[in-house]
Amino acid sequence: MVFERAHCGTDCGGERALLGLAVFATVRSRQRKREAERLREQLLVEEQKARQAAEEAKEAAEIANKAKSQFLASMSHELRTPLNAIIGYSEMLEEEAPDIGAESMVPDLQKIHGAAKHQLSLINDILDLSKVEAGKMTLFIEEFDVAKLVREVEATVQPLVEKNANKLEVDCPADLGAMRADQTK
């Protein structure tokens, strides 16, 4: 024992240095733990802010979507009413034009009638989309022949295809069978 104390007396500076390093390491470790805890708390606060901002953005988007749907429904109604009048008057004038000697006006009246019906169809499609988004689309489920529907669609779009000098090729077997769905939609 005496030898160790005597020996310690000559080498205590190394033990003190080691002890100092241990204290420094402990203090530094505690500082890092406190810094890590502070950063973790800061991260939690920022995460909470991000969640709140995302929730507010979601609510704002839902409000905007609802306003858009209401606008579309209202505007489509406001546009459909005069278009129906244009369609009705153009049909009446088209029928009366030959009787009053205005046959030359018939092609123009047909164009007016066709354009108004096309606009009405577009407005109805927009209204249907807003109903789909709002979850209020009413479907009329019926059974129909698929090949016949394809032929009808082909016949409907063919004048547009020809008007623009395009070519439409439809490859539809006649024996596709029937399906149950909303044929119009």
PDB file of C-alpha atoms in Angstrom:
ATOM      1  CA  MET A   1       0.000   0.000   0.000  1.00  0.00           C
ATOM      2  CA  VAL A   2       2.753   2.377   0.878  1.00  0.00           C
ATOM      3  CA  PHE A   3       4.372   1.763  -2.421  1.00  0.00           C
ATOM      4  CA  GLU A   4       1.153   2.638  -4.251  1.00  0.00           C
ATOM      5  CA  ARG A   5       0.799   5.886  -2.376  1.00  0.00           C
ATOM      6  CA  ALA A   6       4.330   6.782  -2.992  1.00  0.00           C
ATOM      7  CA  HIS A   7       3.931   5.875  -6.569  1.00  0.00           C
ATOM      8  CA  CYS A   8       0.643   7.897  -6.757  1.00  0.00           C
ATOM      9  CA  GLY A   9       2.495  10.851  -5.411  1.00  0.00           C
ATOM     10  CA  THR A  10       4.712  10.925  -8.429  1.00  0.00           C
ATOM     11  CA  ASP A  11       1.987  10.136 -11.010  1.00  0.00           C
ATOM     12  CA  CYS A  12      -1.148  11.921  -9.652  1.00  0.00           C
ATOM     13  CA  GLY A  13      -1.115  14.401 -12.504  1.00  0.00           C
ATOM     14  CA  GLY A  14      -2.119  11.636 -14.958  1.00  0.00           C
ATOM     15  CA  GLU A  15      -4.990  10.509 -12.726  1.00  0.00           C
ATOM     16  CA  ARG A  16      -6.140  14.078 -12.366  1.00  0.00           C
ATOM     17  CA  ALA A  17      -6.015  14.492 -16.114  1.00  0.00           C
ATOM     18  CA  LEU A  18      -8.091  11.366 -16.577  1.00  0.00           C
ATOM     19  CA  LEU A  19     -10.525  12.545 -13.917  1.00  0.00           C
ATOM     20  CA  GLY A  20     -10.747  15.925 -15.644  1.00  0.00           C
ATOM     21  CA  LEU A  21     -11.413  14.246 -18.977  1.00  0.00           C
ATOM     22  CA  ALA A  22     -14.128  12.112 -17.377  1.00  0.00           C
ATOM     23  CA  VAL A  23     -15.773  15.192 -15.854  1.00  0.00           C
ATOM     24  CA  PHE A  24     -15.488  17.052 -19.164  1.00  0.00           C
ATOM     25  CA  ALA A  25     -16.971  14.083 -21.044  1.00  0.00           C
ATOM     26  CA  THR A  26     -19.832  13.861 -18.553  1.00  0.00           C
ATOM     27  CA  VAL A  27     -20.570  17.582 -18.801  1.00  0.00           C
ATOM     28  CA  ARG A  28     -20.312  17.477 -22.590  1.00  0.00           C
ATOM     29  CA  SER A  29     -22.594  14.435 -22.729  1.00  0.00           C
ATOM     30  CA  ARG A  30     -25.187  16.192 -20.580  1.00  0.00           C
ATOM     31  CA  GLN A  31     -24.969  19.282 -22.798  1.00  0.00           C
ATOM     32  CA  ARG A  32     -25.534  17.175 -25.878  1.00  0.00           C
ATOM     33  CA  LYS A  33     -28.483  15.399 -24.250  1.00  0.00           C
ATOM     34  CA  ARG A  34     -30.013  18.768 -23.341  1.00  0.00           C
ATOM     35  CA  GLU A  35     -29.387  20.048 -26.869  1.00  0.00           C
ATOM     36  CA  ALA A  36     -30.925  16.893 -28.343  1.00  0.00           C
ATOM     37  CA  GLU A  37     -33.946  17.252 -26.049  1.00  0.00           C
ATOM     38  CA  ARG A  38     -34.323  20.917 -27.036  1.00  0.00           C
ATOM     39  CA  LEU A  39     -34.109  20.013 -30.729  1.00  0.00           C
ATOM     40  CA  ARG A  40     -36.625  17.187 -30.246  1.00  0.00           C
ATOM     41  CA  GLU A  41     -39.063  19.590 -28.551  1.00  0.00           C
ATOM     42  CA  GLN A  42     -38.514  22.142 -31.314  1.00  0.00           C
ATOM     43  CA  LEU A  43     -39.148  19.442 -33.906  1.00  0.00           C
ATOM     44  CA  LEU A  44     -42.380  18.438 -32.164  1.00  0.00           C
ATOM     45  CA  VAL A  45     -43.540  22.069 -32.133  1.00  0.00           C
ATOM     46  CA  GLU A  46     -42.735  22.447 -35.851  1.00  0.00           C
ATOM     47  CA  GLU A  47     -44.463  19.156 -36.623  1.00  0.00           C
ATOM     48  CA  GLN A  48     -47.577  20.329 -34.772  1.00  0.00           C
ATOM     49  CA  LYS A  49     -47.520  23.606 -36.708  1.00  0.00           C
ATOM     50  CA  ALA A  50     -47.218  21.677 -39.988  1.00  0.00           C
ATOM     51  CA  ARG A  51     -50.147  19.430 -39.062  1.00  0.00           C
ATOM     52  CA  GLN A  52     -52.252  22.455 -38.173  1.00  0.00           C
ATOM     53  CA  ALA A  53     -51.322  24.223 -41.417  1.00  0.00           C
ATOM     54  CA  ALA A  54     -52.170  21.081 -43.410  1.00  0.00           C
ATOM     55  CA  GLU A  55     -55.543  20.800 -41.670  1.00  0.00           C
ATOM     56  CA  GLU A  56     -56.299  24.467 -42.358  1.00  0.00           C
ATOM     57  CA  ALA A  57     -55.301  24.024 -46.011  1.00  0.00           C
ATOM     58  CA  LYS A  58     -57.544  20.952 -46.278  1.00  0.00           C
ATOM     59  CA  GLU A  59     -60.481  22.867 -44.783  1.00  0.00           C
ATOM     60  CA  ALA A  60     -59.872  25.793 -47.140  1.00  0.00           C
ATOM     61  CA  ALA A  61     -59.754  23.426 -50.116  1.00  0.00           C
ATOM     62  CA  GLU A  62     -63.024  21.798 -49.047  1.00  0.00           C
ATOM     63  CA  ILE A  63     -64.692  25.203 -48.697  1.00  0.00           C
ATOM     64  CA  ALA A  64     -63.372  26.272 -52.106  1.00  0.00           C
ATOM     65  CA  ASN A  65     -64.539  23.017 -53.680  1.00  0.00           C
ATOM     66  CA  LYS A  66     -68.010  23.442 -52.215  1.00  0.00           C
ATOM     67  CA  ALA A  67     -68.162  27.043 -53.456  1.00  0.00           C
ATOM     68  CA  LYS A  68     -67.037  25.884 -56.914  1.00  0.00           C
ATOM     69  CA  SER A  69     -69.730  23.213 -57.038  1.00  0.00           C
ATOM     70  CA  GLN A  70     -72.396  25.700 -55.974  1.00  0.00           C
ATOM     71  CA  PHE A  71     -71.157  28.182 -58.574  1.00  0.00           C
ATOM     72  CA  LEU A  72     -71.216  25.560 -61.327  1.00  0.00           C
ATOM     73  CA  ALA A  73     -74.707  24.436 -60.425  1.00  0.00           C
ATOM     74  CA  SER A  74     -75.984  28.013 -60.285  1.00  0.00           C
ATOM     75  CA  MET A  75     -74.244  29.146 -63.473  1.00  0.00           C
ATOM     76  CA  SER A  76     -75.276  26.095 -65.438  1.00  0.00           C
ATOM     77  CA  HIS A  77     -78.904  26.783 -64.498  1.00  0.00           C
ATOM     78  CA  GLU A  78     -78.530  30.444 -65.486  1.00  0.00           C
ATOM     79  CA  LEU A  79     -77.036  29.442 -68.837  1.00  0.00           C
ATOM     80  CA  ARG A  80     -79.396  26.570 -69.607  1.00  0.00           C
ATOM     81  CA  THR A  81     -82.529  28.710 -69.378  1.00  0.00           C
ATOM     82  CA  PRO A  82     -81.625  31.120 -72.210  1.00  0.00           C
ATOM     83  CA  LEU A  83     -80.093  28.328 -74.274  1.00  0.00           C
ATOM     84  CA  ASN A  84     -83.340  26.382 -74.110  1.00  0.00           C
ATOM     85  CA  ALA A  85     -85.109  29.520 -75.350  1.00  0.00           C
ATOM     86  CA  ILE A  86     -82.614  29.865 -78.218  1.00  0.00           C
ATOM     87  CA  ILE A  87     -83.106  26.205 -79.129  1.00  0.00           C
ATOM     88  CA  GLY A  88     -86.889  26.564 -79.062  1.00  0.00           C
ATOM     89  CA  TYR A  89     -86.990  29.799 -81.075  1.00  0.00           C
ATOM     90  CA  SER A  90     -84.482  28.551 -83.633  1.00  0.00           C
ATOM     91  CA  GLU A  91     -86.612  25.397 -84.147  1.00  0.00           C
ATOM     92  CA  MET A  92     -89.737  27.515 -84.583  1.00  0.00           C
ATOM     93  CA  LEU A  93     -88.023  29.893 -87.012  1.00  0.00           C
ATOM     94  CA  GLU A  94     -86.510  26.973 -88.919  1.00  0.00           C
ATOM     95  CA  GLU A  95     -90.010  25.509 -89.411  1.00  0.00           C
ATOM     96  CA  GLU A  96     -91.546  28.873 -90.354  1.00  0.00           C
ATOM     97  CA  ALA A  97     -88.780  30.123 -92.656  1.00  0.00           C
ATOM     98  CA  PRO A  98     -89.974  28.219 -95.750  1.00  0.00           C
ATOM     99  CA  ASP A  99     -93.566  29.372 -95.116  1.00  0.00           C
ATOM    100  CA  ILE A 100     -92.555  33.056 -95.194  1.00  0.00           C
ATOM    101  CA  GLY A 101     -90.197  32.671 -98.155  1.00  0.00           C
ATOM    102  CA  ALA A 102     -86.956  32.756 -96.155  1.00  0.00           C
ATOM    103  CA  GLU A 103     -85.539  29.370 -97.169  1.00  0.00           C
ATOM    104  CA  SER A 104     -82.069  30.895 -97.401  1.00  0.00           C
ATOM    105  CA  MET A 105     -82.135  31.415 -93.610  1.00  0.00           C
ATOM    106  CA  VAL A 106     -82.725  27.719 -92.825  1.00  0.00           C
ATOM    107  CA  PRO A 107     -79.013  26.717 -92.908  1.00  0.00           C
ATOM    108  CA  ASP A 108     -78.136  29.579 -90.566  1.00  0.00           C
ATOM    109  CA  LEU A 109     -80.989  28.696 -88.237  1.00  0.00           C
ATOM    110  CA  GLN A 110     -79.811  25.083 -88.241  1.00  0.00           C
ATOM    111  CA  LYS A 111     -76.329  26.262 -87.273  1.00  0.00           C
ATOM    112  CA  ILE A 112     -77.769  28.369 -84.447  1.00  0.00           C
ATOM    113  CA  HIS A 113     -79.887  25.434 -83.298  1.00  0.00           C
ATOM    114  CA  GLY A 114     -76.937  23.022 -83.471  1.00  0.00           C
ATOM    115  CA  ALA A 115     -74.560  25.391 -81.661  1.00  0.00           C
ATOM    116  CA  ALA A 116     -77.080  26.045 -78.907  1.00  0.00           C
ATOM    117  CA  LYS A 117     -77.686  22.309 -78.429  1.00  0.00           C
ATOM    118  CA  HIS A 118     -73.926  21.749 -78.322  1.00  0.00           C
ATOM    119  CA  GLN A 119     -73.503  24.479 -75.688  1.00  0.00           C
ATOM    120  CA  LEU A 120     -76.359  23.021 -73.678  1.00  0.00           C
ATOM    121  CA  SER A 121     -74.701  19.607 -73.830  1.00  0.00           C
ATOM    122  CA  LEU A 122     -71.411  21.083 -72.563  1.00  0.00           C
ATOM    123  CA  ILE A 123     -73.176  22.855 -69.708  1.00  0.00           C
ATOM    124  CA  ASN A 124     -74.994  19.653 -68.777  1.00  0.00           C
ATOM    125  CA  ASP A 125     -71.660  17.807 -68.762  1.00  0.00           C
ATOM    126  CA  ILE A 126     -70.179  20.445 -66.444  1.00  0.00           C
ATOM    127  CA  LEU A 127     -73.174  20.164 -64.165  1.00  0.00           C
ATOM    128  CA  ASP A 128     -72.792  16.373 -64.164  1.00  0.00           C
ATOM    129  CA  LEU A 129     -69.132  16.733 -63.166  1.00  0.00           C
ATOM    130  CA  SER A 130     -70.022  19.002 -60.277  1.00  0.00           C
ATOM    131  CA  LYS A 131     -72.653  16.461 -59.190  1.00  0.00           C
ATOM    132  CA  VAL A 132     -70.071  13.683 -59.331  1.00  0.00           C
ATOM    133  CA  GLU A 133     -67.680  15.730 -57.194  1.00  0.00           C
ATOM    134  CA  ALA A 134     -70.433  16.474 -54.711  1.00  0.00           C
ATOM    135  CA  GLY A 135     -71.458  12.814 -54.605  1.00  0.00           C
ATOM    136  CA  LYS A 136     -74.967  13.680 -55.822  1.00  0.00           C
ATOM    137  CA  MET A 137     -74.948  12.072 -59.270  1.00  0.00           C
ATOM    138  CA  THR A 138     -78.097  10.098 -59.979  1.00  0.00           C
ATOM    139  CA  LEU A 139     -77.583   7.105 -62.217  1.00  0.00           C
ATOM    140  CA  PHE A 140     -80.259   5.403 -64.278  1.00  0.00           C
ATOM    141  CA  ILE A 141     -79.063   1.821 -64.447  1.00  0.00           C
ATOM    142  CA  GLU A 142     -80.336  -0.183 -67.380  1.00  0.00           C
ATOM    143  CA  GLU A 143     -79.156  -3.062 -69.517  1.00  0.00           C
ATOM    144  CA  PHE A 144     -77.999  -2.226 -73.052  1.00  0.00           C
ATOM    145  CA  ASP A 145     -76.033  -3.723 -75.919  1.00  0.00           C
ATOM    146  CA  VAL A 146     -72.439  -2.463 -75.843  1.00  0.00           C
ATOM    147  CA  ALA A 147     -71.765  -2.788 -79.583  1.00  0.00           C
ATOM    148  CA  LYS A 148     -74.952  -0.849 -80.368  1.00  0.00           C
ATOM    149  CA  LEU A 149     -73.886   1.924 -77.984  1.00  0.00           C
ATOM    150  CA  VAL A 150     -70.461   2.097 -79.655  1.00  0.00           C
ATOM    151  CA  ARG A 151     -72.119   2.371 -83.086  1.00  0.00           C
ATOM    152  CA  GLU A 152     -74.398   5.169 -81.802  1.00  0.00           C
ATOM    153  CA  VAL A 153     -71.451   7.083 -80.376  1.00  0.00           C
ATOM    154  CA  GLU A 154     -69.583   6.597 -83.645  1.00  0.00           C
ATOM    155  CA  ALA A 155     -72.567   7.963 -85.602  1.00  0.00           C
ATOM    156  CA  THR A 156     -72.815  10.934 -83.224  1.00  0.00           C
ATOM    157  CA  VAL A 157     -69.174  11.989 -83.557  1.00  0.00           C
ATOM    158  CA  GLN A 158     -68.759  11.154 -87.256  1.00  0.00           C
ATOM    159  CA  PRO A 159     -69.953  14.600 -88.481  1.00  0.00           C
ATOM    160  CA  LEU A 160     -67.383  16.278 -86.236  1.00  0.00           C
ATOM    161  CA  VAL A 161     -64.693  13.931 -87.497  1.00  0.00           C
ATOM    162  CA  GLU A 162     -65.550  14.662 -91.125  1.00  0.00           C
ATOM    163  CA  LYS A 163     -65.888  18.387 -90.506  1.00  0.00           C
ATOM    164  CA  ASN A 164     -62.281  18.536 -89.317  1.00  0.00           C
ATOM    165  CA  ALA A 165     -61.061  16.203 -92.073  1.00  0.00           C
ATOM    166  CA  ASN A 166     -60.141  13.541 -89.508  1.00  0.00           C
ATOM    167  CA  LYS A 167     -60.609   9.817 -89.705  1.00  0.00           C
ATOM    168  CA  LEU A 168     -62.304   7.685 -87.070  1.00  0.00           C
ATOM    169  CA  GLU A 169     -61.647   3.963 -86.977  1.00  0.00           C
ATOM    170  CA  VAL A 170     -63.717   1.852 -84.606  1.00  0.00           C
ATOM    171  CA  ASP A 171     -62.872  -1.796 -84.023  1.00  0.00           C
ATOM    172  CA  CYS A 172     -65.797  -3.169 -82.053  1.00  0.00           C
ATOM    173  CA  PRO A 173     -66.944  -6.787 -82.322  1.00  0.00           C
ATOM    174  CA  ALA A 174     -70.703  -7.141 -82.706  1.00  0.00           C
ATOM    175  CA  ASP A 175     -70.888  -9.839 -80.030  1.00  0.00           C
ATOM    176  CA  LEU A 176     -69.621  -7.862 -77.044  1.00  0.00           C
ATOM    177  CA  GLY A 177     -72.833  -8.550 -75.214  1.00  0.00           C
ATOM    178  CA  ALA A 178     -74.816  -6.398 -72.814  1.00  0.00           C
ATOM    179  CA  MET A 179     -73.919  -4.445 -69.724  1.00  0.00           C
ATOM    180  CA  ARG A 180     -75.771  -2.747 -66.891  1.00  0.00           C
ATOM    181  CA  ALA A 181     -74.885   0.906 -66.395  1.00  0.00           C
ATOM    182  CA  ASP A 182     -76.130   4.422 -67.036  1.00  0.00           C
ATOM    183  CA  GLN A 183     -76.080   4.403 -70.824  1.00  0.00           C
ATOM    184  CA  THR A 184     -76.149   8.184 -71.184  1.00  0.00           C
ATOM    185  CA  LYS A 185     -73.306   8.813 -68.784  1.00  0.00           C
TER     186      LYS A 185
END
